[in-house]
mmCIF file of C-alpha atoms in Angstrom:
data_model
loop_
_atom_site.group_PDB
_atom_site.id
_atom_site.type_symbol
_atom_site.label_atom_id
_atom_site.label_comp_id
_atom_site.label_asym_id
_atom_site.label_seq_id
_atom_site.Cartn_x
_atom_site.Cartn_y
_atom_site.Cartn_z
ATOM 1 C CA MET A 212 8.834 143.964 71.543
ATOM 2 C CA ASN A 213 6.321 141.548 73.126
ATOM 3 C CA SER A 214 6.768 140.360 76.691
ATOM 4 C CA THR A 215 3.453 138.442 76.914
ATOM 5 C CA PRO A 216 3.997 134.663 77.159
ATOM 6 C CA ARG A 217 3.149 132.919 73.905
ATOM 7 C CA ALA A 218 2.200 129.257 73.519
ATOM 8 C CA ALA A 219 3.652 126.984 70.851
ATOM 9 C CA TYR A 220 0.316 127.012 68.975
ATOM 10 C CA ALA A 221 0.223 130.821 68.754
ATOM 11 C CA CYS A 222 1.356 132.727 65.685
ATOM 12 C CA ASP A 223 4.928 133.908 66.204
ATOM 13 C CA PRO A 224 5.779 137.264 64.572
ATOM 14 C CA GLN A 225 9.314 135.969 64.104
ATOM 15 C CA ARG A 226 7.901 133.208 61.893
ATOM 16 C CA THR A 227 5.341 135.155 59.893
ATOM 17 C CA ARG A 228 4.697 134.016 56.333
ATOM 18 C CA GLY A 229 5.568 137.572 55.443
ATOM 19 C CA ARG A 230 4.192 140.365 53.310
ATOM 20 C CA ARG A 231 3.379 140.342 49.619
ATOM 21 C CA HIS A 232 6.020 143.021 49.135
ATOM 22 C CA PRO A 233 9.124 142.243 51.247
ATOM 23 C CA GLU A 234 10.166 144.884 53.769
ATOM 24 C CA SER A 235 12.947 145.194 56.306
ATOM 25 C CA PRO A 236 11.857 144.555 59.921
ATOM 26 C CA ALA A 237 10.983 147.556 62.066
ATOM 27 C CA PRO A 238 13.585 148.192 64.788
ATOM 28 C CA THR A 239 11.126 148.592 67.693
ATOM 29 C CA ARG A 240 7.944 146.777 66.655
ATOM 30 C CA SER A 241 6.997 143.243 65.721
ATOM 31 C CA ASP A 242 5.388 142.655 62.337
ATOM 32 C CA TYR A 243 1.946 142.329 63.919
ATOM 33 C CA GLN A 244 2.387 145.549 65.889
ATOM 34 C CA ARG A 245 3.372 147.216 62.637
ATOM 35 C CA ASP A 246 0.209 145.861 60.981
ATOM 36 C CA ARG A 247 -1.921 147.248 63.794
ATOM 37 C CA ASP A 248 -0.318 150.671 63.479
ATOM 38 C CA ARG A 249 -0.846 150.772 59.717
ATOM 39 C CA ILE A 250 -4.505 149.878 60.173
ATOM 40 C CA VAL A 251 -5.066 152.577 62.810
ATOM 41 C CA HIS A 252 -3.517 155.222 60.531
ATOM 42 C CA SER A 253 -5.483 154.158 57.450
ATOM 43 C CA THR A 254 -8.217 156.250 55.851
ATOM 44 C CA ALA A 255 -10.654 153.329 55.956
ATOM 45 C CA PHE A 256 -10.225 152.997 59.730
ATOM 46 C CA ARG A 257 -11.053 156.659 60.318
ATOM 47 C CA ARG A 258 -14.207 156.316 58.252
ATOM 48 C CA LEU A 259 -15.545 153.632 60.602
ATOM 49 C CA VAL A 260 -16.543 156.336 63.089
ATOM 50 C CA TYR A 261 -19.345 157.366 60.709
ATOM 51 C CA LYS A 262 -20.426 153.878 59.632
ATOM 52 C CA THR A 263 -23.244 152.263 61.550
ATOM 53 C CA GLN A 264 -23.914 148.995 63.296
ATOM 54 C CA VAL A 265 -27.721 148.830 63.609
ATOM 55 C CA PHE A 266 -28.823 152.473 63.973
ATOM 56 C CA LEU A 267 -27.959 154.925 61.234
ATOM 57 C CA ASN A 268 -25.483 157.683 61.922
ATOM 58 C CA HIS A 269 -28.066 160.460 62.143
ATOM 59 C CA GLU A 270 -30.242 158.611 64.675
ATOM 60 C CA GLY A 271 -28.125 159.430 67.723
ATOM 61 C CA ASP A 272 -24.611 160.171 68.951
ATOM 62 C CA LEU A 273 -24.383 157.377 71.529
ATOM 63 C CA PHE A 274 -25.176 154.324 69.399
ATOM 64 C CA ARG A 275 -22.371 152.015 68.318
ATOM 65 C CA THR A 276 -20.505 152.630 65.088
ATOM 66 C CA ARG A 277 -18.182 150.307 63.229
ATOM 67 C CA LEU A 278 -15.280 152.051 64.958
ATOM 68 C CA THR A 279 -16.528 151.549 68.507
ATOM 69 C CA HIS A 280 -17.503 147.988 67.640
ATOM 70 C CA SER A 281 -13.999 147.261 66.306
ATOM 71 C CA LEU A 282 -12.448 148.670 69.485
ATOM 72 C CA GLU A 283 -14.713 146.494 71.630
ATOM 73 C CA VAL A 284 -13.798 143.390 69.600
ATOM 74 C CA ALA A 285 -10.111 144.240 70.029
ATOM 75 C CA GLN A 286 -10.506 144.643 73.805
ATOM 76 C CA LEU A 287 -12.366 141.355 74.221
ATOM 77 C CA GLY A 288 -9.980 139.577 71.887
ATOM 78 C CA ARG A 289 -6.872 140.759 73.694
ATOM 79 C CA SER A 290 -8.286 139.793 77.081
ATOM 80 C CA ILE A 291 -9.015 136.254 75.938
ATOM 81 C CA ALA A 292 -5.779 135.955 73.964
ATOM 82 C CA ARG A 293 -3.730 136.833 77.045
ATOM 83 C CA SER A 294 -5.276 133.988 79.042
ATOM 84 C CA LEU A 295 -4.832 131.488 76.207
ATOM 85 C CA GLU A 296 -1.260 132.676 75.486
ATOM 86 C CA LEU A 297 -2.103 133.633 71.917
ATOM 87 C CA GLU A 298 -0.478 136.479 70.014
ATOM 88 C CA GLU A 299 -2.275 139.566 71.331
ATOM 89 C CA ASP A 300 -0.970 142.033 68.766
ATOM 90 C CA LEU A 301 -2.169 139.857 65.899
ATOM 91 C CA VAL A 302 -5.608 139.548 67.520
ATOM 92 C CA GLU A 303 -5.774 143.320 67.871
ATOM 93 C CA ALA A 304 -4.722 143.921 64.263
ATOM 94 C CA ILE A 305 -7.356 141.534 62.910
ATOM 95 C CA ALA A 306 -10.060 142.972 65.170
ATOM 96 C CA LEU A 307 -9.353 146.554 64.152
ATOM 97 C CA ALA A 308 -9.355 145.681 60.433
ATOM 98 C CA HIS A 309 -12.167 143.153 60.201
ATOM 99 C CA ASP A 310 -14.862 145.701 59.263
ATOM 100 C CA LEU A 311 -12.828 148.026 57.022
ATOM 101 C CA GLY A 312 -14.774 146.850 53.972
ATOM 102 C CA HIS A 313 -18.229 147.347 55.430
ATOM 103 C CA THR A 314 -20.546 149.594 53.462
ATOM 104 C CA PRO A 315 -22.458 152.583 54.797
ATOM 105 C CA PHE A 316 -25.758 151.735 56.494
ATOM 106 C CA GLY A 317 -24.596 148.445 57.999
ATOM 107 C CA HIS A 318 -25.953 145.193 56.627
ATOM 108 C CA ALA A 319 -28.637 147.019 54.630
ATOM 109 C CA GLY A 320 -25.962 148.716 52.528
ATOM 110 C CA GLN A 321 -24.034 145.489 52.154
ATOM 111 C CA ASP A 322 -27.076 143.531 51.014
ATOM 112 C CA GLU A 323 -28.114 146.144 48.479
ATOM 113 C CA LEU A 324 -24.614 146.515 47.068
ATOM 114 C CA HIS A 325 -24.466 142.731 46.686
ATOM 115 C CA ALA A 326 -27.752 142.886 44.763
ATOM 116 C CA CYS A 327 -26.385 145.656 42.524
ATOM 117 C CA MET A 328 -23.267 143.567 41.843
ATOM 118 C CA ALA A 329 -25.080 140.237 41.394
ATOM 119 C CA ALA A 330 -24.148 140.012 37.708
ATOM 120 C CA HIS A 331 -20.624 141.310 38.290
ATOM 121 C CA GLY A 332 -19.129 139.067 40.960
ATOM 122 C CA GLY A 333 -21.301 140.108 43.907
ATOM 123 C CA PHE A 334 -20.151 141.934 47.022
ATOM 124 C CA GLU A 335 -18.774 140.302 50.177
ATOM 125 C CA HIS A 336 -17.793 142.638 52.991
ATOM 126 C CA ASN A 337 -15.019 140.373 54.303
ATOM 127 C CA LEU A 338 -13.504 140.194 50.846
ATOM 128 C CA GLN A 339 -13.906 143.954 50.575
ATOM 129 C CA SER A 340 -11.991 144.410 53.835
ATOM 130 C CA LEU A 341 -9.148 142.413 52.300
ATOM 131 C CA ARG A 342 -9.435 144.482 49.130
ATOM 132 C CA VAL A 343 -9.115 147.653 51.214
ATOM 133 C CA VAL A 344 -5.870 146.579 52.881
ATOM 134 C CA ASP A 345 -4.452 144.947 49.735
ATOM 135 C CA ARG A 346 -5.394 147.482 47.060
ATOM 136 C CA LEU A 347 -7.574 150.440 47.892
ATOM 137 C CA GLU A 348 -5.551 152.228 50.571
ATOM 138 C CA GLU A 349 -3.109 154.618 48.880
ATOM 139 C CA ARG A 350 -0.455 155.558 51.418
ATOM 140 C CA TYR A 351 2.865 154.181 50.208
ATOM 141 C CA PRO A 352 4.935 154.919 47.093
ATOM 142 C CA GLN A 353 6.062 151.311 46.581
ATOM 143 C CA TYR A 354 2.704 149.496 46.475
ATOM 144 C CA ASP A 355 -1.057 149.722 46.754
ATOM 145 C CA GLY A 356 -2.692 148.836 50.062
ATOM 146 C CA LEU A 357 -1.092 148.475 53.482
ATOM 147 C CA ASN A 358 1.103 145.445 52.716
ATOM 148 C CA LEU A 359 0.033 143.578 55.841
ATOM 149 C CA THR A 360 1.342 140.194 56.917
ATOM 150 C CA PHE A 361 -0.248 136.972 55.730
ATOM 151 C CA GLU A 362 -1.576 136.226 59.208
ATOM 152 C CA THR A 363 -3.422 139.532 59.547
ATOM 153 C CA ARG A 364 -4.848 139.229 56.037
ATOM 154 C CA GLU A 365 -5.888 135.634 56.732
ATOM 155 C CA GLY A 366 -7.816 136.784 59.792
ATOM 156 C CA ILE A 367 -9.522 139.638 57.949
ATOM 157 C CA LEU A 368 -10.934 137.204 55.373
ATOM 158 C CA LYS A 369 -13.415 135.554 57.718
ATOM 159 C CA HIS A 370 -15.717 134.258 54.956
ATOM 160 C CA CYS A 371 -15.202 133.797 51.237
ATOM 161 C CA SER A 372 -17.220 132.134 48.478
ATOM 162 C CA ARG A 373 -15.553 129.338 46.550
ATOM 163 C CA ALA A 374 -15.544 131.386 43.346
ATOM 164 C CA HIS A 375 -13.692 134.223 45.024
ATOM 165 C CA ALA A 376 -11.346 131.779 46.775
ATOM 166 C CA VAL A 377 -10.424 130.310 43.373
ATOM 167 C CA ALA A 378 -9.692 133.805 42.059
ATOM 168 C CA LEU A 379 -7.590 134.643 45.114
ATOM 169 C CA GLU A 380 -5.648 131.400 44.773
ATOM 170 C CA ALA A 381 -4.924 132.111 41.106
ATOM 171 C CA ALA A 382 -3.565 135.551 41.971
ATOM 172 C CA GLU A 383 -1.694 134.425 45.088
ATOM 173 C CA PRO A 384 -0.972 130.656 45.052
ATOM 174 C CA GLY A 385 -0.947 129.276 48.576
ATOM 175 C CA GLY A 386 -2.224 132.579 49.904
ATOM 176 C CA VAL A 387 -5.216 133.634 51.964
ATOM 177 C CA GLY A 388 -7.763 132.008 49.668
ATOM 178 C CA ARG A 389 -6.249 128.544 49.921
ATOM 179 C CA ARG A 390 -7.898 127.490 53.179
ATOM 180 C CA PHE A 391 -11.377 127.909 51.712
ATOM 181 C CA LEU A 392 -10.450 125.369 49.045
ATOM 182 C CA ASP A 393 -8.650 123.000 51.429
ATOM 183 C CA ARG A 394 -11.313 123.462 54.150
ATOM 184 C CA THR A 395 -8.722 124.117 56.821
ATOM 185 C CA GLN A 396 -8.956 126.626 59.674
ATOM 186 C CA PRO A 397 -7.432 130.079 60.009
ATOM 187 C CA SER A 398 -5.039 130.764 62.862
ATOM 188 C CA LEU A 399 -6.252 130.510 66.440
ATOM 189 C CA GLU A 400 -5.975 134.291 66.650
ATOM 190 C CA ALA A 401 -8.338 134.635 63.683
ATOM 191 C CA GLN A 402 -10.740 132.111 65.212
ATOM 192 C CA LEU A 403 -10.702 134.136 68.424
ATOM 193 C CA CYS A 404 -11.524 137.368 66.585
ATOM 194 C CA ASN A 405 -14.519 135.691 64.950
ATOM 195 C CA LEU A 406 -15.947 134.736 68.339
ATOM 196 C CA ALA A 407 -15.046 138.063 69.984
ATOM 197 C CA ASP A 408 -16.930 139.765 67.157
ATOM 198 C CA GLU A 409 -20.061 137.778 68.006
ATOM 199 C CA ILE A 410 -19.740 138.429 71.738
ATOM 200 C CA ALA A 411 -19.272 142.161 71.185
ATOM 201 C CA TYR A 412 -22.150 142.771 68.824
ATOM 202 C CA ASN A 413 -24.642 140.736 70.847
ATOM 203 C CA ALA A 414 -23.794 142.742 73.976
ATOM 204 C CA HIS A 415 -23.793 146.176 72.428
ATOM 205 C CA ASP A 416 -26.928 145.532 70.398
ATOM 206 C CA ILE A 417 -28.735 144.819 73.670
ATOM 207 C CA ASP A 418 -27.424 148.124 75.020
ATOM 208 C CA ASP A 419 -28.313 150.099 71.887
ATOM 209 C CA GLY A 420 -31.660 148.347 71.537
ATOM 210 C CA VAL A 421 -32.746 149.247 75.082
ATOM 211 C CA ARG A 422 -31.260 152.749 74.831
ATOM 212 C CA SER A 423 -33.280 153.350 71.649
ATOM 213 C CA GLY A 424 -36.510 152.209 73.262
ATOM 214 C CA LEU A 425 -37.089 149.549 70.611
ATOM 215 C CA VAL A 426 -36.394 146.789 73.147
ATOM 216 C CA THR A 427 -37.334 146.941 76.839
ATOM 217 C CA LEU A 428 -35.681 145.438 79.883
ATOM 218 C CA GLU A 429 -38.925 143.541 80.456
ATOM 219 C CA GLN A 430 -38.620 141.939 77.031
ATOM 220 C CA MET A 431 -35.035 140.979 77.802
ATOM 221 C CA GLU A 432 -36.287 138.844 80.686
ATOM 222 C CA ALA A 433 -37.231 136.268 78.025
ATOM 223 C CA VAL A 434 -33.532 135.750 77.208
ATOM 224 C CA PRO A 435 -32.021 133.342 79.755
ATOM 225 C CA LEU A 436 -28.419 134.386 79.132
ATOM 226 C CA PHE A 437 -29.200 138.035 79.908
ATOM 227 C CA ASP A 438 -31.869 137.513 82.537
ATOM 228 C CA ARG A 439 -29.645 135.361 84.741
ATOM 229 C CA TYR A 440 -27.214 138.252 85.182
ATOM 230 C CA ARG A 441 -30.002 140.831 85.485
ATOM 231 C CA ARG A 442 -31.395 138.875 88.435
ATOM 232 C CA GLU A 443 -27.931 138.467 89.964
ATOM 233 C CA ALA A 444 -27.319 142.211 89.693
ATOM 234 C CA LEU A 445 -30.664 142.988 91.344
ATOM 235 C CA ALA A 446 -29.963 140.527 94.152
ATOM 236 C CA ASP A 447 -26.625 142.218 94.866
ATOM 237 C CA HIS A 448 -27.935 145.778 94.331
ATOM 238 C CA PRO A 449 -31.704 145.969 95.024
ATOM 239 C CA GLY A 450 -31.698 149.728 94.547
ATOM 240 C CA LEU A 451 -31.151 149.282 90.822
ATOM 241 C CA ALA A 452 -34.878 148.614 90.401
ATOM 242 C CA GLN A 453 -35.774 152.249 91.146
ATOM 243 C CA GLY A 454 -35.003 155.799 90.121
ATOM 244 C CA ARG A 455 -32.161 155.911 87.622
ATOM 245 C CA GLY A 456 -31.219 152.364 88.497
ATOM 246 C CA PRO A 457 -32.549 150.617 85.377
ATOM 247 C CA ARG A 458 -29.814 152.177 83.234
ATOM 248 C CA ARG A 459 -27.165 150.942 85.681
ATOM 249 C CA LEU A 460 -28.956 147.612 85.896
ATOM 250 C CA LEU A 461 -28.669 147.226 82.126
ATOM 251 C CA HIS A 462 -24.951 147.993 82.186
ATOM 252 C CA GLU A 463 -24.297 145.703 85.136
ATOM 253 C CA ALA A 464 -26.184 142.797 83.575
ATOM 254 C CA ILE A 465 -24.302 143.229 80.291
ATOM 255 C CA ARG A 466 -20.979 143.498 82.123
ATOM 256 C CA ARG A 467 -21.628 140.252 83.980
ATOM 257 C CA MET A 468 -22.826 138.539 80.819
ATOM 258 C CA LEU A 469 -19.691 139.610 78.939
ATOM 259 C CA SER A 470 -17.444 138.366 81.730
ATOM 260 C CA ALA A 471 -19.241 135.011 81.810
ATOM 261 C CA GLN A 472 -18.839 134.614 78.044
ATOM 262 C CA VAL A 473 -15.145 135.498 78.180
ATOM 263 C CA TYR A 474 -14.479 132.989 80.959
ATOM 264 C CA ASP A 475 -16.523 130.373 79.125
ATOM 265 C CA VAL A 476 -14.458 130.805 75.938
ATOM 266 C CA ILE A 477 -11.228 130.573 77.918
ATOM 267 C CA ALA A 478 -12.337 127.357 79.656
ATOM 268 C CA ALA A 479 -13.869 125.658 76.604
ATOM 269 C CA THR A 480 -11.004 126.603 74.299
ATOM 270 C CA GLY A 481 -8.404 125.637 76.890
ATOM 271 C CA ALA A 482 -9.962 122.180 77.134
ATOM 272 C CA ARG A 483 -9.940 121.748 73.354
ATOM 273 C CA LEU A 484 -6.345 122.911 73.108
ATOM 274 C CA ALA A 485 -5.301 120.489 75.828
ATOM 275 C CA ALA A 486 -7.013 117.616 74.008
ATOM 276 C CA ALA A 487 -5.722 118.491 70.536
ATOM 277 C CA ALA A 488 -2.237 119.545 71.721
ATOM 278 C CA PRO A 489 -1.240 121.338 68.487
ATOM 279 C CA GLN A 490 2.524 121.638 68.307
ATOM 280 C CA ASP A 491 2.548 124.862 66.340
ATOM 281 C CA ALA A 492 0.263 127.378 64.618
ATOM 282 C CA ASP A 493 0.013 125.344 61.407
ATOM 283 C CA ALA A 494 -0.992 122.228 63.323
ATOM 284 C CA ALA A 495 -3.853 124.237 64.848
ATOM 285 C CA ARG A 496 -4.955 125.226 61.325
ATOM 286 C CA ARG A 497 -5.140 121.602 60.134
ATOM 287 C CA GLY A 498 -7.574 120.372 62.781
ATOM 288 C CA PRO A 499 -11.135 121.361 63.663
ATOM 289 C CA ALA A 500 -11.898 124.827 65.031
ATOM 290 C CA LEU A 501 -10.560 125.076 68.579
ATOM 291 C CA VAL A 502 -11.724 128.488 69.801
ATOM 292 C CA CYS A 503 -15.275 128.029 71.020
ATOM 293 C CA PHE A 504 -18.012 128.440 73.597
ATOM 294 C CA GLY A 505 -18.960 125.555 75.834
ATOM 295 C CA ASP A 506 -22.141 123.717 74.834
ATOM 296 C CA THR A 507 -24.444 125.549 77.244
ATOM 297 C CA MET A 508 -23.113 129.012 76.431
ATOM 298 C CA ARG A 509 -23.284 128.309 72.702
ATOM 299 C CA ALA A 510 -26.951 127.323 73.005
ATOM 300 C CA GLU A 511 -27.798 130.359 75.155
ATOM 301 C CA SER A 512 -25.958 132.678 72.781
ATOM 302 C CA ALA A 513 -28.025 131.301 69.899
ATOM 303 C CA VAL A 514 -31.237 132.117 71.814
ATOM 304 C CA LEU A 515 -29.989 135.682 72.341
ATOM 305 C CA LYS A 516 -29.208 136.077 68.644
ATOM 306 C CA ARG A 517 -32.673 134.874 67.670
ATOM 307 C CA PHE A 518 -34.231 137.323 70.121
ATOM 308 C CA LEU A 519 -32.270 140.247 68.662
ATOM 309 C CA MET A 520 -33.129 139.214 65.114
ATOM 310 C CA HIS A 521 -36.854 139.115 65.827
ATOM 311 C CA ASN A 522 -37.181 142.051 68.237
ATOM 312 C CA LEU A 523 -34.477 144.506 67.126
ATOM 313 C CA TYR A 524 -33.140 143.872 63.628
ATOM 314 C CA ARG A 525 -36.661 143.248 62.291
ATOM 315 C CA HIS A 526 -38.351 145.949 64.345
ATOM 316 C CA PRO A 527 -40.597 148.068 62.064
ATOM 317 C CA GLN A 528 -38.569 151.223 62.777
ATOM 318 C CA VAL A 529 -35.297 149.496 61.899
ATOM 319 C CA MET A 530 -36.861 147.915 58.810
ATOM 320 C CA ASP A 531 -38.092 151.321 57.657
ATOM 321 C CA MET A 532 -34.568 152.730 57.870
ATOM 322 C CA THR A 533 -33.220 149.591 56.225
ATOM 323 C CA GLY A 534 -35.487 150.134 53.244
ATOM 324 C CA ARG A 535 -34.425 153.761 52.936
ATOM 325 C CA ALA A 536 -30.756 152.845 53.191
ATOM 326 C CA ARG A 537 -31.081 150.201 50.483
ATOM 327 C CA ARG A 538 -32.757 152.754 48.232
ATOM 328 C CA VAL A 539 -29.878 155.215 48.711
ATOM 329 C CA VAL A 540 -27.252 152.591 47.832
ATOM 330 C CA ARG A 541 -29.191 151.319 44.824
ATOM 331 C CA GLU A 542 -29.782 154.779 43.391
ATOM 332 C CA LEU A 543 -26.179 155.843 44.028
ATOM 333 C CA PHE A 544 -24.966 152.765 42.160
ATOM 334 C CA ASP A 545 -27.210 153.522 39.196
ATOM 335 C CA ALA A 546 -26.229 157.199 39.189
ATOM 336 C CA TYR A 547 -22.492 156.525 39.188
ATOM 337 C CA ARG A 548 -22.797 153.859 36.521
ATOM 338 C CA ALA A 549 -24.648 156.350 34.336
ATOM 339 C CA ALA A 550 -22.258 159.221 35.134
ATOM 340 C CA PRO A 551 -18.888 157.923 36.447
ATOM 341 C CA ALA A 552 -17.445 161.429 36.321
ATOM 342 C CA GLU A 553 -19.580 162.271 39.382
ATOM 343 C CA MET A 554 -17.280 160.134 41.565
ATOM 344 C CA ARG A 555 -14.484 161.901 43.435
ATOM 345 C CA GLY A 556 -11.066 161.068 44.836
ATOM 346 C CA GLY A 557 -9.700 159.600 41.615
ATOM 347 C CA TYR A 558 -12.541 157.111 41.174
ATOM 348 C CA ALA A 559 -13.774 158.801 38.005
ATOM 349 C CA ASP A 560 -10.321 158.182 36.493
ATOM 350 C CA LYS A 561 -10.379 154.586 37.750
ATOM 351 C CA ALA A 562 -13.764 154.039 36.121
ATOM 352 C CA ALA A 563 -12.526 155.482 32.835
ATOM 353 C CA ALA A 564 -9.427 153.281 32.939
ATOM 354 C CA ALA A 565 -11.592 150.245 33.721
ATOM 355 C CA ALA A 566 -13.899 150.993 30.798
ATOM 356 C CA ALA A 567 -10.946 151.346 28.433
ATOM 357 C CA GLY A 568 -8.894 148.485 29.897
ATOM 358 C CA ASP A 569 -8.175 144.969 28.720
ATOM 359 C CA GLY A 570 -10.292 143.266 31.379
ATOM 360 C CA THR A 571 -7.392 142.339 33.666
ATOM 361 C CA GLY A 572 -8.192 145.099 36.165
ATOM 362 C CA PRO A 573 -11.387 145.823 38.084
ATOM 363 C CA SER A 574 -14.561 146.255 36.057
ATOM 364 C CA PRO A 575 -16.337 149.634 35.939
ATOM 365 C CA HIS A 576 -19.015 148.098 38.166
ATOM 366 C CA ARG A 577 -16.401 147.084 40.747
ATOM 367 C CA VAL A 578 -14.961 150.601 40.771
ATOM 368 C CA VAL A 579 -18.406 151.972 41.612
ATOM 369 C CA ALA A 580 -18.856 149.328 44.317
ATOM 370 C CA ASP A 581 -15.463 150.241 45.808
ATOM 371 C CA TYR A 582 -16.443 153.898 45.870
ATOM 372 C CA ILE A 583 -19.806 153.327 47.540
ATOM 373 C CA ALA A 584 -18.423 150.780 50.023
ATOM 374 C CA GLY A 585 -15.910 153.344 51.237
ATOM 375 C CA MET A 586 -18.559 155.959 52.023
ATOM 376 C CA THR A 587 -19.712 156.943 55.470
ATOM 377 C CA ASP A 588 -23.442 157.051 56.183
ATOM 378 C CA ARG A 589 -23.685 160.817 56.047
ATOM 379 C CA PHE A 590 -21.559 161.179 52.904
ATOM 380 C CA ALA A 591 -23.706 158.589 51.119
ATOM 381 C CA ALA A 592 -26.873 160.439 52.169
ATOM 382 C CA ARG A 593 -25.437 163.789 51.014
ATOM 383 C CA GLU A 594 -24.266 162.349 47.694
ATOM 384 C CA HIS A 595 -27.651 160.782 47.103
ATOM 385 C CA GLU A 596 -29.369 164.114 47.738
ATOM 386 C CA ARG A 597 -26.894 165.906 45.458
ATOM 387 C CA LEU A 598 -27.401 163.462 42.593
ATOM 388 C CA THR A 599 -31.141 162.867 42.906
ATOM 389 C CA GLY A 600 -32.449 166.008 44.590
ATOM 390 C CA GLN A 601 -34.240 163.843 47.149
ATOM 391 C CA ARG A 602 -33.708 163.661 50.909
ATOM 392 C CA VAL A 603 -34.366 160.119 52.074
ATOM 393 C CA PHE A 604 -33.493 160.627 55.744
ATOM 394 C CA GLY A 605 -35.020 163.395 57.865
#
């Protein structure tokens, strides 16, 4: 089922901590392969194709979506995992599921939904991703959710507030919330996905930023990590400075930058693993984080992130769309709270049950948050226009 060499410190599918609802093993797939397949076939995964990264869905067909981002994280993660002899299928499962709980309109939607839920437990997209795979997917007769393994669920929950960790621990003693209370690490595979996520979005936001015209190649010369590989590409291929070359120059510089970051992670992490010498996956969890950049690459990556924050994420055009997106989410939340029957797909019934319940289930506010978080950009925009009569996006 898995012929790739696996180190002692990798998660072994034969030694998984199991699923919340016990199931017989699959005859031809490991438990982590089974997790990956369930994620790919889920409704939430399909919706990622119409959820944005930076640019909203209507702004262009070639910009990254949450789906393409998740695929890129999975590709980078598997490449690095193979060199470090980690469990590739687990890395892929975590990567493909890590954004399932993201709202429409990227971080703008997430921030506004958190504001709407401030008095009702807040909104954390990592926790929402776990909620999707544990509760909200409705595919199996025996249980809610996808019934994934502990290790995949652990990796999905990248961040978690202490209050939510306490609640998770009460519901599942010794489960995925425990490490946030003990201050231990997730598996090496989960650590790798966290870093692959960062590598992927920095690279593709450069690509999308230049493609959009909001950032220029000339501006990117101020970023040492990118400019080094731009200059190398020009030295090897001088023709890229003319004609249609700049587009190829951008791709070549990004490709070289990605390769350098991958090799840096492999070298820096390999050195830490050799020094720590964890004897098994749990030993790796008990120590400091081991998957990392080297010092120089970490510093240069931080400079790149600051550049993107200032020049792309806070660009006036992006901020204008961010404001519109936050308005849509806020007004949808208010509309559904005032008229829960307007929600579809069984959520009106869930809201009614929550309002009439004993308080042990989700609150009516949480039901609304679940409904909005599951929307694609275009469905949220259409619903907002239907409920308010106003078109926020052109």
